[in-house]
PDB file of C-alpha atoms in Angstrom:
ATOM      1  CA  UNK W   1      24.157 -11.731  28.642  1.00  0.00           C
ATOM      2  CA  UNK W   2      23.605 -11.579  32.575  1.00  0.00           C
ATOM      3  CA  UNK W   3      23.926  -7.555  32.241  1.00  0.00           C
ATOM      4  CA  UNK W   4      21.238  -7.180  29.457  1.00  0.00           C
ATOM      5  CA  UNK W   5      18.587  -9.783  31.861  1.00  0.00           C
ATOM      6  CA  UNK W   6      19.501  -7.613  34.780  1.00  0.00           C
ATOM      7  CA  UNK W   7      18.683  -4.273  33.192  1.00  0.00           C
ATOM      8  CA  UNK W   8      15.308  -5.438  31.081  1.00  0.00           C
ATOM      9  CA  UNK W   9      14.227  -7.082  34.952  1.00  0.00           C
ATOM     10  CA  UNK W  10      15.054  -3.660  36.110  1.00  0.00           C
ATOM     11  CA  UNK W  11      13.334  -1.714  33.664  1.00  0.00           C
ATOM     12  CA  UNK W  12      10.002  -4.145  33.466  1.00  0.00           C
ATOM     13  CA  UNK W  13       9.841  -4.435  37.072  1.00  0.00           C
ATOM     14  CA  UNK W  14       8.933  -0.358  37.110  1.00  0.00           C
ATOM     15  CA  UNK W  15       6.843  -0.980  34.380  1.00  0.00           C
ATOM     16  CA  UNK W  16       4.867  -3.591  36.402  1.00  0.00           C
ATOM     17  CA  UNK W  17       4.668  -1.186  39.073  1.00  0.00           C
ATOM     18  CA  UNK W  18       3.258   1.712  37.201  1.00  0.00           C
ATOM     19  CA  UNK W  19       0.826  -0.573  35.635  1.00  0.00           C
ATOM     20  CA  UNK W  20      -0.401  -1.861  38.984  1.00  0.00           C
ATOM     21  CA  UNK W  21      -0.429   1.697  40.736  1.00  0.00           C
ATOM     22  CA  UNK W  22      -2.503   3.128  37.513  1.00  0.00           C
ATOM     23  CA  UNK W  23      -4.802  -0.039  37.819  1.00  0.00           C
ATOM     24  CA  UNK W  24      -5.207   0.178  41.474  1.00  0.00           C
ATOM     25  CA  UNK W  25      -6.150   4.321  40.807  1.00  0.00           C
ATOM     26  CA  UNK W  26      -8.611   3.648  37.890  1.00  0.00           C
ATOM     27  CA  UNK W  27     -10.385   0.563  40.127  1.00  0.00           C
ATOM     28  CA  UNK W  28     -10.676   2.877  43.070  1.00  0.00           C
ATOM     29  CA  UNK W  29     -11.811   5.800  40.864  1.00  0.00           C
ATOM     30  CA  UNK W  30     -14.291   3.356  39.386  1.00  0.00           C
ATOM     31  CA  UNK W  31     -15.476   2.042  43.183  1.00  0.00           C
ATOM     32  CA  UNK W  32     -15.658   5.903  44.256  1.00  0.00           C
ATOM     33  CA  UNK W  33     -18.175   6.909  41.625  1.00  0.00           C
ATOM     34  CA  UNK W  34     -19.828   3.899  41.037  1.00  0.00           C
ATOM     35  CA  UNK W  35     -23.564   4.711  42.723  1.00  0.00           C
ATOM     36  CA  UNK W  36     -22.934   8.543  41.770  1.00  0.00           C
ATOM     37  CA  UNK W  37     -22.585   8.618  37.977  1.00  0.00           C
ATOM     38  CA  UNK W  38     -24.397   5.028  37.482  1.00  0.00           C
ATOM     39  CA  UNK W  39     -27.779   5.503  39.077  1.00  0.00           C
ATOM     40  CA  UNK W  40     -28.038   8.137  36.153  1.00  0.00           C
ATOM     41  CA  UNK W  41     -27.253   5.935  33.258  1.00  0.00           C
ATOM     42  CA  UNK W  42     -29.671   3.604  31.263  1.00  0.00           C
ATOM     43  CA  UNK W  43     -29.803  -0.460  32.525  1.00  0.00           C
ATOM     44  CA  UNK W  44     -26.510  -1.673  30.704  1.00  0.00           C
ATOM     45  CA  UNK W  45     -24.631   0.688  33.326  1.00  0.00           C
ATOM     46  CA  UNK W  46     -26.500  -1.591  36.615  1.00  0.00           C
ATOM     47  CA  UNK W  47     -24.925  -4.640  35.149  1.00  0.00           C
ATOM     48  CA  UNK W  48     -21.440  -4.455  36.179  1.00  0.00           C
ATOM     49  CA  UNK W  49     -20.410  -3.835  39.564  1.00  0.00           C
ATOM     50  CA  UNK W  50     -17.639  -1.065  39.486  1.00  0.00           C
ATOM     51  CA  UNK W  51     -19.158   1.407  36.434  1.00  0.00           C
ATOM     52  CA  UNK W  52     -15.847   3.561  34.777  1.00  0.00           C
ATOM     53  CA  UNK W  53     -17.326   7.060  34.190  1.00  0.00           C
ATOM     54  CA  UNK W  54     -14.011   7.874  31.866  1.00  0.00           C
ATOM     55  CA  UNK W  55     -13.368   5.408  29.938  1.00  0.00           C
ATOM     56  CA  UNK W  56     -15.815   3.173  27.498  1.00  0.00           C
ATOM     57  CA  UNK W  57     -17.334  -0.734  27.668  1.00  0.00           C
ATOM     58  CA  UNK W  58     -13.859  -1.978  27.320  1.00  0.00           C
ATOM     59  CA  UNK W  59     -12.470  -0.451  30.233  1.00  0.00           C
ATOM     60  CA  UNK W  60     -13.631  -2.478  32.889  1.00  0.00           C
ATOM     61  CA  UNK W  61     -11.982  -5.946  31.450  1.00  0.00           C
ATOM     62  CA  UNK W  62      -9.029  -3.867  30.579  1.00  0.00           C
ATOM     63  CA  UNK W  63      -8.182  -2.321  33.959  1.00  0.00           C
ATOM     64  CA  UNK W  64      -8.798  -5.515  35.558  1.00  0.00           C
ATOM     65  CA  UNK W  65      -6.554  -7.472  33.502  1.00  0.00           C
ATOM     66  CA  UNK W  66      -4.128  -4.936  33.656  1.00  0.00           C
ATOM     67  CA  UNK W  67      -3.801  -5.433  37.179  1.00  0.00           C
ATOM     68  CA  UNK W  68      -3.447  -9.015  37.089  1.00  0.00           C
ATOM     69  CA  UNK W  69      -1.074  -8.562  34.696  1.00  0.00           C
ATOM     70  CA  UNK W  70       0.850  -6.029  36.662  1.00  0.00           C
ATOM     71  CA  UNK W  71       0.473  -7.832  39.850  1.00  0.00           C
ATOM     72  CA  UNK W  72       1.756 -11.367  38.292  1.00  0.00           C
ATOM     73  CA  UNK W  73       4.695  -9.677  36.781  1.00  0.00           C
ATOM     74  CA  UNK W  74       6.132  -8.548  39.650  1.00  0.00           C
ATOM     75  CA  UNK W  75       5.850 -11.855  41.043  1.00  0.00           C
ATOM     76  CA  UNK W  76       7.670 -13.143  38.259  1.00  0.00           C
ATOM     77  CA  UNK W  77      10.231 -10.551  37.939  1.00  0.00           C
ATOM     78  CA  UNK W  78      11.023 -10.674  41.907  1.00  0.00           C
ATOM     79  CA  UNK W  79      11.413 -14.551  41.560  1.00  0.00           C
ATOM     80  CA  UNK W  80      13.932 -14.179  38.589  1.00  0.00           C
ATOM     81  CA  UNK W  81      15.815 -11.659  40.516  1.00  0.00           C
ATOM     82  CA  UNK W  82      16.058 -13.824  43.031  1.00  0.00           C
ATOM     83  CA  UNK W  83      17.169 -16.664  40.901  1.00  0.00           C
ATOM     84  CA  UNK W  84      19.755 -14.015  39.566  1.00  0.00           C
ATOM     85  CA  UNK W  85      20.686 -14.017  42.946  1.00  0.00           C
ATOM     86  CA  UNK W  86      21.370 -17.757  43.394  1.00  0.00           C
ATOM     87  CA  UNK W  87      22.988 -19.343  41.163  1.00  0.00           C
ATOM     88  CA  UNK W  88      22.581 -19.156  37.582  1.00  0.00           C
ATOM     89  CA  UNK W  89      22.029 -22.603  37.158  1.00  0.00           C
ATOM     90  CA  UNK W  90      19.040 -24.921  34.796  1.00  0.00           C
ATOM     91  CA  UNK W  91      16.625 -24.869  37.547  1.00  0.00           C
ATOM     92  CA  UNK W  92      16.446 -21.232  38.445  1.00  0.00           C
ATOM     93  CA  UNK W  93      16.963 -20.154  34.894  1.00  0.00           C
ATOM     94  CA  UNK W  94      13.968 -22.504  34.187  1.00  0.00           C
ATOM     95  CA  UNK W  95      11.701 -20.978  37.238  1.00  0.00           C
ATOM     96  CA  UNK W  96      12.285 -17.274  35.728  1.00  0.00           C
ATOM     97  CA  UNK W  97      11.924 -18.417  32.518  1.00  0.00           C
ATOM     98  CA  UNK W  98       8.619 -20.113  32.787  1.00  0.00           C
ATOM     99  CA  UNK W  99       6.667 -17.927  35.425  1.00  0.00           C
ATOM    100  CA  UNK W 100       7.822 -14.955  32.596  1.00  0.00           C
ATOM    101  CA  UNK W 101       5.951 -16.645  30.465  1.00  0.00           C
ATOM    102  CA  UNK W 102       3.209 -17.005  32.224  1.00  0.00           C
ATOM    103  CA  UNK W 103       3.476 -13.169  32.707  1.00  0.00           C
ATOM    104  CA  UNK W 104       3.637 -12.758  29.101  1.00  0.00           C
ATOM    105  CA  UNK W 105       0.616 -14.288  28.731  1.00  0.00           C
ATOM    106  CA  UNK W 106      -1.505 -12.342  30.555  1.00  0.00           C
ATOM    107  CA  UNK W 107      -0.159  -8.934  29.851  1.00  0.00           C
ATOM    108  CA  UNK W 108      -1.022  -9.932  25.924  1.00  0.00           C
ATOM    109  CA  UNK W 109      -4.223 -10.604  27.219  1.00  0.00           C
ATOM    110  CA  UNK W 110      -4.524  -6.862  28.703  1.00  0.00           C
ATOM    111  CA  UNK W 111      -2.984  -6.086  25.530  1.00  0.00           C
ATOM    112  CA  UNK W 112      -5.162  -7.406  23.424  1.00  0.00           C
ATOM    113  CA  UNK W 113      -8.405  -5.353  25.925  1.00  0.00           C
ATOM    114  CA  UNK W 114      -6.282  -2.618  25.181  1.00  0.00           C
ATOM    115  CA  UNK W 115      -6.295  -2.295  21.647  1.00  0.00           C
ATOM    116  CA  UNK W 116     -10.011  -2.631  21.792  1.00  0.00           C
ATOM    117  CA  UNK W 117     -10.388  -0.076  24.168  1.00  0.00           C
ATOM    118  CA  UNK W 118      -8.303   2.033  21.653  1.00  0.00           C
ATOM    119  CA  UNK W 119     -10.697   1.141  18.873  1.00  0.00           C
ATOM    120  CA  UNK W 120     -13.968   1.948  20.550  1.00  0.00           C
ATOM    121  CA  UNK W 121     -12.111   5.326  22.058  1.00  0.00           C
ATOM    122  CA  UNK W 122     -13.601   7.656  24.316  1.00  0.00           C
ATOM    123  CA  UNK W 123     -10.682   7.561  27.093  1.00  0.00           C
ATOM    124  CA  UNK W 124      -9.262   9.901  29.461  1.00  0.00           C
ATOM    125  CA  UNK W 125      -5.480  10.734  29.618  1.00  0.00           C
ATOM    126  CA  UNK W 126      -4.587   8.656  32.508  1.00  0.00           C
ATOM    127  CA  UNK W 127      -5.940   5.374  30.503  1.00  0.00           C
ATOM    128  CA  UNK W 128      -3.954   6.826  27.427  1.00  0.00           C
ATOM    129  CA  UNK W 129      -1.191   5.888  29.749  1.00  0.00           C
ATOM    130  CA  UNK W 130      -1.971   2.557  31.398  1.00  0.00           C
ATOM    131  CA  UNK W 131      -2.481   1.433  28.047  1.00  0.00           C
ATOM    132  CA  UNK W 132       0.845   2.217  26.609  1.00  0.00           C
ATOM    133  CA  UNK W 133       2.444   1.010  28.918  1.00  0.00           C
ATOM    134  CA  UNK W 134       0.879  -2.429  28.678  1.00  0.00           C
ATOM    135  CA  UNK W 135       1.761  -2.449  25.048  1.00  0.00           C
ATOM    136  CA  UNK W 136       5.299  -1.816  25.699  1.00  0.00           C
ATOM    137  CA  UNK W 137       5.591  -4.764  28.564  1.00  0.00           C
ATOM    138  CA  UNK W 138       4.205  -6.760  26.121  1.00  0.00           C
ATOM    139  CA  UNK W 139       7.475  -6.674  23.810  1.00  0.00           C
ATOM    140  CA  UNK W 140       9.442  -6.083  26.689  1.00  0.00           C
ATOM    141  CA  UNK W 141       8.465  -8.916  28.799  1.00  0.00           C
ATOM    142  CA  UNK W 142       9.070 -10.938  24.952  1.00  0.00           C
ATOM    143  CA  UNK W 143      12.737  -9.614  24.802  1.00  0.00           C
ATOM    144  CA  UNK W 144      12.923 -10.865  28.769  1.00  0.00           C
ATOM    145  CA  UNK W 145      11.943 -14.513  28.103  1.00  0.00           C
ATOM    146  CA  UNK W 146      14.408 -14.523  25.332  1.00  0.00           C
ATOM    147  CA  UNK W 147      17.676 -13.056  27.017  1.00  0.00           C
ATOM    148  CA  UNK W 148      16.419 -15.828  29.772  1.00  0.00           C
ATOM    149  CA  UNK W 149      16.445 -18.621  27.641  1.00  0.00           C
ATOM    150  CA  UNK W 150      19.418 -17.518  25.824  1.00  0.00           C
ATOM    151  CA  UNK W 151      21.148 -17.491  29.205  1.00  0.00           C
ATOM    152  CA  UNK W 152      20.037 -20.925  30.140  1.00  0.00           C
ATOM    153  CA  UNK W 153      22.907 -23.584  29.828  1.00  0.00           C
ATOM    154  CA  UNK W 154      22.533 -26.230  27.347  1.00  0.00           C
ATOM    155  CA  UNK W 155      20.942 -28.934  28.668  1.00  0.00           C
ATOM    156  CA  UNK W 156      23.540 -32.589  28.680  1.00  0.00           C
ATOM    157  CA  UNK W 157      21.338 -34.974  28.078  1.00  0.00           C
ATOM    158  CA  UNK W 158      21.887 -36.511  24.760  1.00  0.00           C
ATOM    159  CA  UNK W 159      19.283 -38.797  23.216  1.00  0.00           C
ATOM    160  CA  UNK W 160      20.240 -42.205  21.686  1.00  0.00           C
TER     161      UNK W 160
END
């Protein structure tokens, strides 16, 4: 089972990375024409501080989550390789297990922005991408807690 937790940390620590680099593009791109594109658009626009000229009302939440998302996971996934590292014992089994779930969390929470940011529409190519590859972590990062926890010893403490 170690092989199969070594390549989906492998392969969902590049995810996380080109969520957060996409995030980090659409924020600046956001920051950059902000005053530009906003001063021209009706109140709603004035509300938020960093206005996304290519996306729609959803993309603001969505990009920002994203990159918590992205930034979180690889946290997590850097602490479970290092725990793959040590010894493959309860406790560091349990510390991977439970800051991936954490992870988890959060990326279904920029999942869930996504799909409404799908449903409104109205997106440029480059959010097109961002969002699917949040959906995929999503059931990636799933199949990660689960070769974790299938990998974690059984526990020898039996109850009377």
């Amino acid at each position: 089972m170690k092989p199969s937790v070594s390549s989906l940390l492998g392969l969902n620590l590049i995810m996380y990375i080109i969520v957060v680099i996409i995030a980090g593009w659409a924020i600046n791109y956001g920051i950059d024409n902000t005053y530009i594109k906003a001063s021209a658009e009706p109140l709603p626009a004035h509300l938020f501080p960093i206005y996304y000229p290519m996306g729609n009302k959803a993309t603001g939440l969505f990009v920002l989550f994203a990159l918590i998302a992205g930034v979180v996971g690889i946290g997590s996934l850097i602490s479970g390789m290092l725990s793959m590292m040590k010894e493959w014992d309860l406790n560091n089994l349990a510390l991977a297990s439970s800051s991936a779930i954490v992870t988890w969390g959060l990326t279904l929470l920029a999942m869930g922005l996504a799909c409404k940011e799908i449903n409104i529409g109205g997106r440029n190519e480059t959010l097109w991408t961002l969002e699917a590859f949040v959906i995929i972590l999503s059931a990636t990062q799933l199949f990660y807690i689960g070769a974790v926890n299938a990998e974690m010893p059984q526990s020898t403490v039996h109850w009377p």
